[in-house]
């Protein structure tokens, strides 16, 4: 739609002729008319437009304009390519959409227990066919979308795709261990979570051990994964042990958190039993 200011004074102006690049002319009746909508143009094409009064034949200054609608939403393929820290998406641009750049946005899924969000976005020039997002966290699930844009603005969002980066063994150890119950033959331990960004995937279990001063692993453990608690039984009374806990995910076992403990003596247990009875 072209608008203009009529001559002042209007004089004997009775109409206008609009000329534009295609070689087409449009004659408009009415000297006081000040706008007209050109139709049948091509999206993305640049036009040079000028207006001439039918009375004087003097043209206006030319107007150069690119006809452009915001692009339609692109499509992202449903099978991204992943590594430990990258996701590569591929897709397509709707036919006849004029695209000068695109915006990629992503957000980490927090359902795995991480409460802090990880999201990002980046602008890239050119038309969208593929893009690789880098610097992601290992073993995390991300939701990704794309928006196209041109000189007219930013278009609607694409379909969303979900991609999970490849797991690695946890790089962090559980938070400090505490002793819940200690007897002559067993010890019950509790521990804190591995830091979110050090899990590198979903924690599926824990390895809990008790080793004597010679480094020999003794006892057995029964682990409650959700409660982060374990009881190691079959220990020797009045003996020093180093108990340790390490987190496990689908890729392996992480570093340990350790704590020295000493089991109670049998006589002390008998005294406890007498006092309790």
XYZ file of N, CA and C in Angstrom:
831
model
N 0.855 -1.184 0.000
C 0.000 0.000 0.000
C 0.893 1.237 0.000
N 0.727 2.073 -1.005
C 1.531 3.279 -1.180
C 0.691 4.484 -0.774
N 1.253 5.382 -0.007
C 0.575 6.637 0.350
C 1.446 7.810 -0.078
N 0.814 8.958 -0.349
C 1.560 10.141 -0.778
C 0.817 11.403 -0.353
N 1.496 12.516 -0.491
C 0.895 13.828 -0.202
C 0.509 14.494 -1.519
N -0.768 14.822 -1.757
C -1.189 15.485 -3.008
C -0.498 16.844 -3.162
N -0.405 17.329 -4.378
C 0.209 18.647 -4.598
C -0.568 19.735 -3.846
N 0.151 20.761 -3.483
C -0.496 21.903 -2.822
C 0.021 23.197 -3.480
N -0.841 24.007 -4.097
C -2.286 23.744 -4.220
C -2.567 22.615 -5.194
N -3.776 22.041 -5.063
C -4.153 20.900 -5.879
C -4.218 21.275 -7.363
N -4.611 22.517 -7.610
C -4.659 22.979 -9.004
C -5.606 22.129 -9.826
N -5.190 21.807 -11.062
C -6.039 21.022 -11.953
C -5.693 19.539 -11.942
N -5.063 19.095 -10.844
C -4.742 17.665 -10.729
C -6.023 16.860 -10.607
N -6.213 15.931 -11.503
C -7.431 15.103 -11.501
C -7.138 13.629 -11.207
N -5.873 13.294 -11.119
C -5.546 11.890 -10.852
C -4.050 11.657 -10.867
N -3.679 10.382 -10.770
C -2.262 10.012 -10.654
C -2.006 8.751 -11.469
N -0.774 8.593 -11.834
C -0.332 7.359 -12.457
C 0.802 6.794 -11.598
N 0.614 5.551 -11.130
C 1.641 4.867 -10.332
C 2.384 3.908 -11.252
N 3.694 4.054 -11.308
C 4.535 3.160 -12.114
C 5.447 2.375 -11.176
N 5.642 1.101 -11.486
C 6.560 0.306 -10.664
C 7.325 -0.670 -11.537
N 8.302 -1.326 -10.977
C 9.375 -1.994 -11.700
C 8.905 -2.934 -12.798
N 7.811 -3.599 -12.589
C 7.389 -4.599 -13.573
C 7.020 -3.993 -14.915
N 6.994 -2.661 -14.992
C 6.570 -2.009 -16.234
C 5.089 -1.729 -16.243
N 4.435 -2.058 -15.168
C 2.993 -1.830 -15.080
C 2.719 -0.404 -14.613
N 1.615 0.151 -15.102
C 1.146 1.461 -14.669
C -0.283 1.310 -14.166
N -0.594 2.098 -13.148
C -1.961 2.126 -12.635
C -2.432 3.568 -12.649
N -3.551 3.844 -13.325
C -4.126 5.179 -13.337
C -5.197 5.287 -12.263
N -5.132 6.376 -11.494
C -6.057 6.580 -10.387
C -6.771 7.907 -10.588
N -8.069 7.871 -10.552
C -8.861 9.104 -10.650
C -8.995 9.746 -9.268
N -9.024 11.081 -9.265
C -9.246 11.813 -8.029
C -7.992 12.492 -7.543
N -7.948 13.820 -7.677
C -6.753 14.548 -7.306
C -6.445 14.535 -5.830
N -7.488 14.367 -4.981
C -7.247 14.371 -3.536
C -6.940 12.988 -2.974
N -6.982 11.957 -3.833
C -6.643 10.601 -3.379
C -5.192 10.571 -2.909
N -4.912 9.841 -1.825
C -3.535 9.824 -1.325
C -3.025 8.423 -0.961
N -3.687 7.363 -1.437
C -3.157 6.022 -1.187
C -3.700 5.041 -2.213
N -2.934 3.946 -2.417
C -3.380 2.906 -3.335
C -2.646 1.611 -2.972
N -3.358 0.493 -3.089
C -2.758 -0.807 -2.791
C -2.433 -1.542 -4.083
N -1.157 -1.807 -4.291
C -0.717 -2.591 -5.440
C -0.846 -4.070 -5.104
N -1.420 -4.835 -6.015
C -1.624 -6.270 -5.772
C -0.873 -7.089 -6.810
N -0.829 -8.406 -6.564
C -0.176 -9.304 -7.509
C 1.331 -9.232 -7.471
N 1.899 -8.688 -6.407
C 3.359 -8.589 -6.289
C 3.937 -9.916 -5.819
N 5.256 -10.030 -5.864
C 5.934 -11.271 -5.494
C 6.636 -11.095 -4.162
N 6.363 -11.994 -3.247
C 6.983 -11.929 -1.931
C 8.500 -12.020 -2.059
N 9.193 -11.091 -1.404
C 10.642 -11.087 -1.429
C 11.259 -10.277 -2.556
N 10.455 -9.770 -3.486
C 10.992 -9.006 -4.613
C 11.046 -7.521 -4.277
N 12.062 -6.838 -4.793
C 12.235 -5.402 -4.567
C 11.643 -4.623 -5.742
N 10.851 -3.596 -5.435
C 10.188 -2.781 -6.449
C 10.606 -1.317 -6.291
N 10.731 -0.641 -7.432
C 10.925 0.815 -7.449
C 9.613 1.441 -7.904
N 9.049 2.308 -7.085
C 7.722 2.866 -7.326
C 7.821 4.388 -7.461
N 7.121 4.955 -8.427
C 7.039 6.415 -8.558
C 5.612 6.808 -8.935
N 5.253 8.033 -8.612
C 3.900 8.545 -8.873
C 3.999 9.835 -9.688
N 3.141 9.956 -10.682
C 3.104 11.136 -11.545
C 1.683 11.702 -11.532
N 1.580 13.012 -11.375
C 0.250 13.629 -11.494
C -0.148 13.692 -12.953
N -1.419 13.461 -13.217
C -1.895 13.478 -14.607
C -1.906 14.871 -15.194
N -1.866 15.881 -14.340
C -1.896 17.256 -14.842
C -0.505 17.742 -15.221
N 0.433 17.608 -14.312
C 1.756 18.193 -14.557
C 2.741 17.223 -15.165
N 2.527 15.920 -14.912
C 3.476 14.930 -15.406
C 4.774 14.907 -14.659
N 4.841 15.617 -13.523
C 6.067 15.627 -12.724
C 6.060 14.431 -11.772
N 7.095 13.570 -11.832
C 7.099 12.369 -10.985
C 7.549 12.690 -9.560
N 7.097 11.847 -8.664
C 7.585 11.922 -7.288
C 8.997 11.354 -7.237
N 9.635 11.513 -6.102
C 10.902 10.810 -5.881
C 10.595 9.314 -5.844
N 11.471 8.484 -6.412
C 11.186 7.040 -6.431
C 11.255 6.437 -5.016
N 10.452 5.413 -4.805
C 10.438 4.668 -3.549
C 10.892 3.243 -3.840
N 11.902 2.784 -3.144
C 12.390 1.414 -3.316
C 11.946 0.604 -2.105
N 11.231 -0.466 -2.338
C 10.690 -1.264 -1.233
C 10.725 -2.742 -1.601
N 11.022 -3.562 -0.594
C 10.970 -5.015 -0.768
C 9.674 -5.531 -0.161
N 8.895 -6.189 -0.979
C 7.640 -6.752 -0.485
C 7.976 -7.992 0.342
N 7.563 -7.994 1.591
C 7.977 -9.089 2.455
C 6.952 -9.349 3.549
N 6.528 -10.586 3.635
C 5.732 -11.056 4.753
C 6.636 -11.796 5.720
N 6.287 -11.818 7.014
C 7.081 -12.621 7.950
C 7.010 -14.071 7.496
N 8.066 -14.826 7.650
C 8.062 -16.217 7.185
C 7.063 -17.065 7.965
N 6.604 -18.117 7.313
C 5.795 -19.104 8.016
C 6.694 -19.936 8.928
N 6.087 -20.760 9.760
C 6.860 -21.574 10.706
C 7.650 -22.652 9.968
N 8.903 -22.854 10.321
C 9.681 -23.935 9.706
C 9.309 -25.283 10.312
N 9.839 -26.337 9.749
C 9.630 -27.692 10.267
C 10.970 -28.268 10.690
N 11.021 -28.860 11.903
C 12.237 -29.519 12.389
C 12.038 -31.022 12.313
N 13.008 -31.723 11.726
C 12.947 -33.180 11.667
C 12.964 -33.765 13.085
N 12.318 -34.898 13.244
C 12.105 -35.470 14.581
C 13.270 -36.289 15.105
N 14.348 -36.414 14.331
C 15.475 -37.248 14.765
C 16.776 -36.443 14.752
N 17.000 -35.580 15.758
C 18.264 -34.838 15.833
C 19.456 -35.790 16.028
N 20.624 -35.300 15.688
C 21.873 -36.031 15.923
C 22.504 -35.483 17.197
N 22.907 -36.379 18.103
C 23.405 -35.934 19.409
C 24.808 -36.456 19.671
N 25.532 -35.714 20.503
C 26.782 -36.179 21.109
C 26.648 -35.903 22.597
N 27.749 -35.955 23.323
C 27.679 -35.702 24.762
C 27.289 -34.263 25.077
N 27.723 -33.317 24.227
C 27.495 -31.899 24.534
C 26.882 -31.115 23.382
N 26.457 -31.793 22.310
C 25.877 -31.090 21.164
C 24.604 -31.772 20.683
N 23.746 -30.977 20.053
C 22.571 -31.500 19.342
C 22.521 -30.802 17.985
N 22.433 -31.582 16.904
C 22.298 -31.034 15.565
C 20.886 -31.293 15.063
N 20.176 -30.193 14.746
C 18.831 -30.316 14.203
C 18.867 -30.021 12.714
N 17.964 -30.632 11.980
C 17.793 -30.350 10.558
C 16.319 -30.052 10.314
N 16.039 -29.354 9.209
C 14.647 -29.015 8.938
C 14.487 -28.364 7.586
N 13.333 -27.753 7.396
C 13.015 -27.147 6.110
C 12.210 -25.871 6.304
N 12.299 -25.007 5.296
C 11.601 -23.725 5.291
C 10.390 -23.832 4.376
N 9.241 -23.288 4.777
C 8.060 -23.343 3.904
C 8.329 -22.701 2.552
N 7.746 -23.254 1.541
C 7.918 -22.739 0.181
C 7.421 -21.289 0.094
N 8.137 -20.471 -0.649
C 7.813 -19.056 -0.887
C 8.079 -18.159 0.325
N 8.614 -18.722 1.425
C 8.975 -17.867 2.562
C 10.311 -17.192 2.287
N 10.384 -15.892 2.518
C 11.631 -15.149 2.386
C 12.297 -15.129 3.758
N 13.514 -15.649 3.832
C 14.195 -15.820 5.122
C 15.570 -15.180 5.062
N 15.864 -14.343 6.034
C 17.212 -13.773 6.135
C 17.971 -14.325 7.345
N 17.265 -14.961 8.278
C 17.914 -15.517 9.453
C 16.926 -16.335 10.265
N 17.439 -16.965 11.305
C 16.565 -17.782 12.147
C 17.059 -17.770 13.590
N 16.127 -18.022 14.495
C 16.396 -18.047 15.924
C 16.186 -19.463 16.439
N 17.218 -20.032 17.048
C 17.136 -21.365 17.658
C 17.051 -21.186 19.167
N 16.071 -21.841 19.786
C 15.902 -21.759 21.234
C 15.856 -23.164 21.823
N 16.418 -23.326 23.014
C 16.399 -24.634 23.672
C 16.259 -24.468 25.184
N 15.730 -25.515 25.818
C 15.553 -25.522 27.264
C 15.696 -26.950 27.777
N 16.425 -27.090 28.876
C 16.625 -28.414 29.455
C 15.394 -28.854 30.233
N 15.074 -30.131 30.115
C 13.973 -30.720 30.866
C 14.431 -30.912 32.310
N 13.656 -30.392 33.258
C 14.045 -30.479 34.671
C 13.410 -31.666 35.378
N 12.753 -32.564 34.639
C 12.078 -33.696 35.277
C 13.059 -34.700 35.866
N 14.335 -34.650 35.474
C 15.312 -35.577 36.004
C 15.782 -35.238 37.398
N 15.246 -34.199 38.002
C 15.595 -33.866 39.373
C 16.386 -32.588 39.509
N 16.900 -32.055 38.413
C 17.624 -30.793 38.468
C 16.613 -29.656 38.542
N 16.736 -28.828 39.539
C 15.766 -27.747 39.716
C 16.183 -26.478 38.985
N 17.471 -26.325 38.725
C 17.899 -25.110 38.015
C 17.739 -25.303 36.510
N 17.187 -24.307 35.867
C 16.920 -24.408 34.439
C 18.162 -24.081 33.624
N 18.227 -24.668 32.458
C 19.302 -24.374 31.515
C 18.639 -24.101 30.166
N 18.676 -22.869 29.726
C 18.055 -22.518 28.467
C 18.962 -21.566 27.701
N 18.726 -21.486 26.418
C 19.547 -20.600 25.608
C 18.907 -20.335 24.269
N 19.463 -19.387 23.540
C 18.996 -19.062 22.198
C 20.147 -18.450 21.418
N 20.060 -18.545 20.102
C 21.088 -17.962 19.264
C 20.486 -17.598 17.910
N 20.912 -16.464 17.376
C 20.489 -16.020 16.046
C 21.534 -16.426 15.018
N 21.074 -16.890 13.874
C 21.977 -17.264 12.783
C 21.455 -16.643 11.495
N 22.355 -16.249 10.621
C 21.959 -15.655 9.345
C 21.760 -16.733 8.292
N 21.026 -16.381 7.252
C 20.765 -17.327 6.181
C 19.507 -18.129 6.433
N 19.192 -18.991 5.483
C 17.999 -19.818 5.595
C 18.287 -21.040 6.453
N 17.258 -21.575 7.061
C 17.428 -22.697 7.986
C 17.357 -24.038 7.271
N 18.425 -24.809 7.362
C 18.417 -26.211 6.937
C 18.948 -27.104 8.042
N 19.912 -26.585 8.823
C 20.432 -27.346 9.964
C 21.165 -26.389 10.901
N 21.328 -26.827 12.134
C 22.087 -26.043 13.099
C 22.550 -26.969 14.219
N 23.780 -26.721 14.705
C 24.334 -27.504 15.808
C 24.427 -26.635 17.054
N 23.727 -27.045 18.088
C 23.790 -26.373 19.392
C 24.939 -26.999 20.169
N 25.844 -26.169 20.670
C 27.011 -26.665 21.396
C 26.953 -26.245 22.862
N 27.859 -26.823 23.660
C 27.985 -26.429 25.061
C 26.867 -26.929 25.957
N 26.185 -28.002 25.561
C 25.114 -28.559 26.374
C 25.681 -29.489 27.446
N 24.826 -29.902 28.367
C 25.255 -30.787 29.454
C 25.046 -32.244 29.053
N 25.967 -33.088 29.474
C 25.904 -34.510 29.142
C 24.691 -35.176 29.799
N 24.078 -36.090 29.056
C 23.001 -36.890 29.611
C 21.764 -36.114 29.988
N 21.515 -34.972 29.336
C 20.342 -34.164 29.637
C 19.416 -34.107 28.431
N 18.130 -33.929 28.722
C 17.117 -33.859 27.678
C 16.760 -32.393 27.410
N 16.717 -32.016 26.136
C 16.448 -30.633 25.741
C 15.276 -30.565 24.771
N 14.468 -29.516 24.912
C 13.393 -29.215 23.968
C 13.838 -28.036 23.102
N 13.720 -28.180 21.787
C 14.302 -27.218 20.836
C 13.230 -26.729 19.864
N 13.258 -25.419 19.574
C 12.355 -24.825 18.574
C 13.135 -23.842 17.702
N 12.528 -23.454 16.570
C 13.155 -22.507 15.630
C 12.102 -21.505 15.171
N 12.516 -20.242 15.011
C 11.694 -19.209 14.390
C 12.485 -18.594 13.245
N 11.824 -18.346 12.129
C 12.445 -17.685 10.987
C 12.141 -16.187 11.041
N 13.020 -15.376 10.419
C 12.716 -13.945 10.339
C 13.267 -13.348 9.054
N 12.731 -12.172 8.718
C 13.218 -11.372 7.593
C 12.997 -9.906 7.941
N 13.069 -9.035 6.949
C 12.940 -7.604 7.225
C 11.572 -7.234 7.786
N 10.581 -8.074 7.529
C 9.229 -7.781 8.008
C 9.032 -8.189 9.468
N 9.930 -9.001 9.985
C 9.800 -9.413 11.381
C 10.022 -10.903 11.562
N 9.661 -11.383 12.741
C 9.881 -12.774 13.118
C 8.595 -13.563 12.977
N 8.683 -14.731 12.383
C 7.514 -15.566 12.149
C 7.168 -16.438 13.339
N 6.146 -17.288 13.191
C 5.712 -18.159 14.285
C 6.711 -19.268 14.571
N 6.557 -19.879 15.737
C 7.496 -20.904 16.185
C 7.239 -22.219 15.457
N 8.292 -22.979 15.270
C 8.214 -24.287 14.626
C 7.611 -25.320 15.579
N 7.481 -26.538 15.087
C 7.224 -27.665 15.975
C 8.420 -27.823 16.910
N 8.217 -28.427 18.053
C 9.322 -28.644 18.988
C 9.807 -30.084 18.890
N 11.102 -30.266 19.069
C 11.680 -31.616 19.120
C 12.455 -31.761 20.423
N 12.540 -32.996 20.879
C 13.264 -33.294 22.114
C 14.456 -34.171 21.792
N 15.594 -33.840 22.360
C 16.818 -34.611 22.134
C 17.553 -34.782 23.459
N 18.117 -35.954 23.668
C 18.893 -36.218 24.880
C 20.352 -36.408 24.510
N 21.219 -35.620 25.126
C 22.657 -35.771 24.882
C 23.148 -37.091 25.475
N 24.261 -37.565 24.972
C 24.802 -38.859 25.393
C 25.328 -38.772 26.820
N 25.002 -39.792 27.616
C 25.438 -39.827 29.008
C 26.938 -40.074 29.122
N 27.505 -39.578 30.214
C 28.846 -39.941 30.646
C 28.730 -40.318 32.113
N 29.713 -41.029 32.624
C 29.686 -41.372 34.043
C 29.644 -40.097 34.878
N 29.017 -40.128 36.043
C 28.968 -38.921 36.878
C 30.370 -38.364 37.127
N 30.478 -37.054 37.039
C 31.774 -36.404 37.310
C 31.845 -35.877 38.731
N 30.748 -35.945 39.455
C 30.718 -35.480 40.840
C 30.379 -36.617 41.785
N 30.761 -36.449 43.026
C 30.472 -37.449 44.050
C 29.290 -37.003 44.900
N 28.649 -37.948 45.627
C 27.542 -37.562 46.497
C 27.998 -36.579 47.573
N 27.052 -35.748 47.998
C 27.362 -34.824 49.085
C 27.696 -35.619 50.345
N 28.239 -34.945 51.339
C 28.856 -35.581 52.509
C 28.007 -36.688 53.127
N 28.689 -37.753 53.586
C 28.044 -38.911 54.209
C 27.830 -38.640 55.696
N 26.718 -39.115 56.216
C 26.492 -39.099 57.666
C 26.122 -40.504 58.120
N 26.452 -40.817 59.374
C 26.141 -42.127 59.941
C 24.815 -42.038 60.685
N 23.886 -42.905 60.291
C 22.597 -42.937 60.962
C 22.609 -43.862 62.160
N 23.009 -45.111 61.936
C 23.060 -46.120 62.996
C 24.366 -46.881 62.883
N 25.001 -47.127 64.041
C 26.269 -47.853 64.072
C 26.173 -48.941 65.134
N 26.434 -50.203 64.753
C 26.445 -51.318 65.695
C 27.779 -52.039 65.576
N 27.876 -53.165 66.257
C 29.112 -53.950 66.194
C 29.309 -54.583 64.827
N 28.217 -54.831 64.112
C 28.307 -55.574 62.855
C 27.746 -54.844 61.639
N 27.301 -53.607 61.836
C 26.697 -52.910 60.696
C 26.784 -51.406 60.878
N 26.615 -50.710 59.761
C 26.544 -49.259 59.776
C 25.513 -48.824 58.737
N 24.668 -47.878 59.135
C 23.678 -47.316 58.221
C 24.097 -45.900 57.857
N 24.154 -45.625 56.555
C 24.653 -44.346 56.050
C 23.562 -43.595 55.303
N 23.648 -42.282 55.346
C 22.854 -41.408 54.472
C 23.816 -40.444 53.778
N 23.408 -39.958 52.607
C 24.265 -39.024 51.869
C 23.408 -38.081 51.028
N 24.035 -37.012 50.586
C 23.339 -36.013 49.774
C 23.452 -36.305 48.291
N 22.740 -35.500 47.487
C 22.717 -35.679 46.045
C 24.034 -35.237 45.390
N 24.277 -35.780 44.216
C 25.347 -35.266 43.357
C 24.848 -33.952 42.751
N 25.736 -32.967 42.656
C 25.354 -31.684 42.052
C 24.750 -31.916 40.666
N 23.733 -31.141 40.360
C 22.941 -31.361 39.144
C 23.806 -31.463 37.892
N 24.688 -30.510 37.686
C 25.477 -30.474 36.457
C 26.628 -31.467 36.453
N 26.758 -32.256 37.527
C 27.808 -33.281 37.594
C 27.236 -34.688 37.494
N 25.924 -34.800 37.277
C 25.307 -36.133 37.184
C 25.529 -36.744 35.808
N 25.539 -35.910 34.772
C 25.793 -36.356 33.391
C 24.811 -37.423 32.933
N 23.618 -37.393 33.465
C 22.589 -38.371 33.147
C 21.739 -38.617 34.385
N 20.838 -39.562 34.306
C 19.964 -39.876 35.435
C 20.651 -40.856 36.380
N 20.738 -40.491 37.659
C 21.337 -41.380 38.648
C 20.392 -42.549 38.877
N 20.899 -43.766 38.642
C 20.074 -44.970 38.765
C 20.413 -45.808 39.986
N 21.522 -45.518 40.657
C 21.914 -46.301 41.831
C 23.168 -45.743 42.473
N 23.624 -46.435 43.503
C 24.836 -46.039 44.213
C 25.639 -47.288 44.556
N 26.950 -47.150 44.501
C 27.846 -48.203 44.964
C 28.335 -47.827 46.352
N 28.033 -48.683 47.340
C 28.368 -48.409 48.742
C 29.280 -49.518 49.241
N 30.432 -49.170 49.803
C 31.391 -50.174 50.281
C 31.929 -49.791 51.650
N 32.461 -50.797 52.336
C 33.183 -50.594 53.597
C 34.477 -51.386 53.504
N 35.621 -50.718 53.589
C 36.923 -51.372 53.462
C 37.694 -51.232 54.770
N 38.380 -52.315 55.191
C 39.180 -52.236 56.412
C 40.504 -51.549 56.148
N 41.373 -51.523 57.150
C 42.637 -50.788 57.028
C 43.566 -51.373 55.975
N 43.336 -52.627 55.615
C 44.140 -53.246 54.564
C 43.556 -53.013 53.175
N 42.439 -52.275 53.106
C 41.810 -51.999 51.826
C 40.909 -53.100 51.332
N 40.679 -54.099 52.210
C 39.820 -55.214 51.818
C 38.355 -54.837 52.051
N 37.554 -54.976 51.007
C 36.141 -54.633 51.123
C 35.418 -55.703 51.916
N 34.703 -55.270 52.944
C 33.964 -56.184 53.803
C 32.484 -55.796 53.807
N 31.635 -56.751 54.122
C 30.233 -56.463 54.341
C 29.433 -56.377 53.048
N 28.134 -56.289 53.224
C 27.212 -56.163 52.103
C 26.340 -54.933 52.319
N 25.754 -54.427 51.235
C 24.942 -53.222 51.357
C 23.573 -53.419 50.733
N 22.587 -52.785 51.327
C 21.239 -52.737 50.783
C 20.912 -51.265 50.580
N 20.809 -50.835 49.316
C 20.728 -49.410 48.999
C 19.293 -49.007 48.685
N 18.816 -47.942 49.346
C 17.566 -47.289 48.986
C 17.934 -46.075 48.141
N 17.731 -46.193 46.799
C 18.188 -45.151 45.881
C 17.480 -43.835 46.143
N 16.158 -43.892 46.296
C 15.392 -42.661 46.469
C 15.733 -41.947 47.768
N 15.937 -42.723 48.834
C 16.238 -42.115 50.135
C 17.717 -41.801 50.289
N 18.557 -42.288 49.347
C 20.006 -42.141 49.442
C 20.470 -42.641 50.816
N 20.180 -43.913 51.062
C 20.502 -44.549 52.340
C 20.908 -45.992 52.086
N 21.849 -46.499 52.897
C 22.284 -47.883 52.759
C 22.731 -48.419 54.109
N 22.519 -49.716 54.310
C 23.012 -50.407 55.502
C 24.026 -51.447 55.065
N 25.218 -51.356 55.616
C 26.270 -52.344 55.351
C 26.344 -53.259 56.562
N 26.127 -54.560 56.355
C 26.143 -55.535 57.444
C 27.313 -56.502 57.275
N 27.486 -57.396 58.278
C 28.563 -58.391 58.212
C 29.917 -57.838 58.576
N 29.961 -56.741 59.323
C 31.226 -56.133 59.727
C 31.739 -56.761 61.021
N 33.002 -56.480 61.344
C 33.658 -57.019 62.535
C 33.597 -55.988 63.659
N 33.270 -56.414 64.881
C 33.206 -55.455 65.993
C 34.549 -54.773 66.241
N 34.483 -53.560 66.756
C 35.665 -52.782 67.153
C 36.702 -52.687 66.042
N 36.253 -52.410 64.843
C 37.150 -52.366 63.685
C 36.962 -51.055 62.928
N 38.101 -50.504 62.499
C 38.078 -49.287 61.699
C 37.775 -49.641 60.240
N 36.841 -48.888 59.658
C 36.494 -49.052 58.243
C 36.450 -47.675 57.568
N 36.684 -47.706 56.277
C 36.412 -46.526 55.460
C 35.205 -46.854 54.599
N 34.112 -46.144 54.848
C 32.911 -46.366 54.036
C 32.895 -45.339 52.914
N 32.403 -45.746 51.760
C 32.390 -44.844 50.602
C 31.117 -45.040 49.792
N 30.720 -43.971 49.107
C 29.518 -43.984 48.272
C 29.863 -43.333 46.936
N 29.425 -43.939 45.845
C 29.599 -43.378 44.498
C 28.288 -43.514 43.733
N 27.954 -42.494 42.948
C 26.725 -42.514 42.155
C 26.944 -43.275 40.854
N 25.869 -43.893 40.369
C 25.910 -44.690 39.145
C 24.811 -44.203 38.198
N 25.160 -44.041 36.905
C 24.144 -43.806 35.878
C 24.350 -44.800 34.742
N 23.678 -44.603 33.634
C 23.758 -45.565 32.551
C 25.115 -45.670 31.895
N 26.011 -44.706 32.153
C 27.326 -44.712 31.515
C 28.439 -45.205 32.438
N 28.169 -45.321 33.744
C 29.220 -45.791 34.643
C 29.074 -45.246 36.053
N 30.178 -45.364 36.797
C 30.216 -44.990 38.214
C 31.117 -43.779 38.402
N 30.667 -42.851 39.228
C 31.415 -41.627 39.471
C 32.389 -41.741 40.632
N 33.039 -40.638 41.004
C 33.990 -40.634 42.126
C 33.263 -40.836 43.462
N 34.047 -41.255 44.470
C 33.453 -41.610 45.756
C 33.520 -40.461 46.748
N 32.623 -40.518 47.710
C 32.716 -39.721 48.928
C 32.954 -40.709 50.062
N 33.979 -40.477 50.876
C 34.388 -41.458 51.883
C 34.302 -40.886 53.293
N 34.180 -41.805 54.269
C 34.080 -41.410 55.679
C 34.643 -42.540 56.540
N 35.550 -42.256 57.509
C 36.040 -43.301 58.413
C 35.029 -43.556 59.537
N 34.828 -44.814 59.862
C 33.955 -45.197 60.985
C 34.606 -46.345 61.740
N 34.177 -46.560 62.973
C 34.625 -47.709 63.771
C 33.405 -48.376 64.376
N 33.281 -49.674 64.111
C 32.152 -50.414 64.659
C 32.272 -50.514 66.175
N 31.124 -50.706 66.838
C 31.116 -50.838 68.289
C 31.652 -52.199 68.702
N 32.113 -52.281 69.954
C 32.567 -53.567 70.488
C 31.390 -54.403 70.937
N 31.605 -55.730 70.990
C 30.524 -56.634 71.405
C 30.133 -56.395 72.853
N 31.137 -56.173 73.739
C 30.846 -55.961 75.150
C 29.991 -54.702 75.320
N 30.284 -53.687 74.561
C 29.503 -52.458 74.648
C 28.061 -52.729 74.238
N 27.880 -53.581 73.247
C 26.526 -53.936 72.841
C 25.795 -54.675 73.944
N 26.531 -55.581 74.700
C 25.911 -56.318 75.803
C 25.469 -55.350 76.902
N 26.330 -54.355 77.173
C 25.987 -53.363 78.194
C 24.723 -52.609 77.777
N 24.676 -52.225 76.495
C 23.483 -51.542 75.985
C 22.249 -52.395 76.170
N 22.400 -53.721 75.907
C 21.248 -54.598 76.031
C 20.780 -54.692 77.489
N 21.749 -54.772 78.420
C 21.396 -54.830 79.843
C 20.692 -53.561 80.273
N 21.263 -52.409 79.862
C 20.646 -51.125 80.236
C 19.236 -51.002 79.669
N 19.067 -51.468 78.444
C 17.745 -51.361 77.824
C 16.739 -52.283 78.484
N 17.211 -53.483 78.954
C 16.286 -54.420 79.594
C 15.951 -53.998 81.016
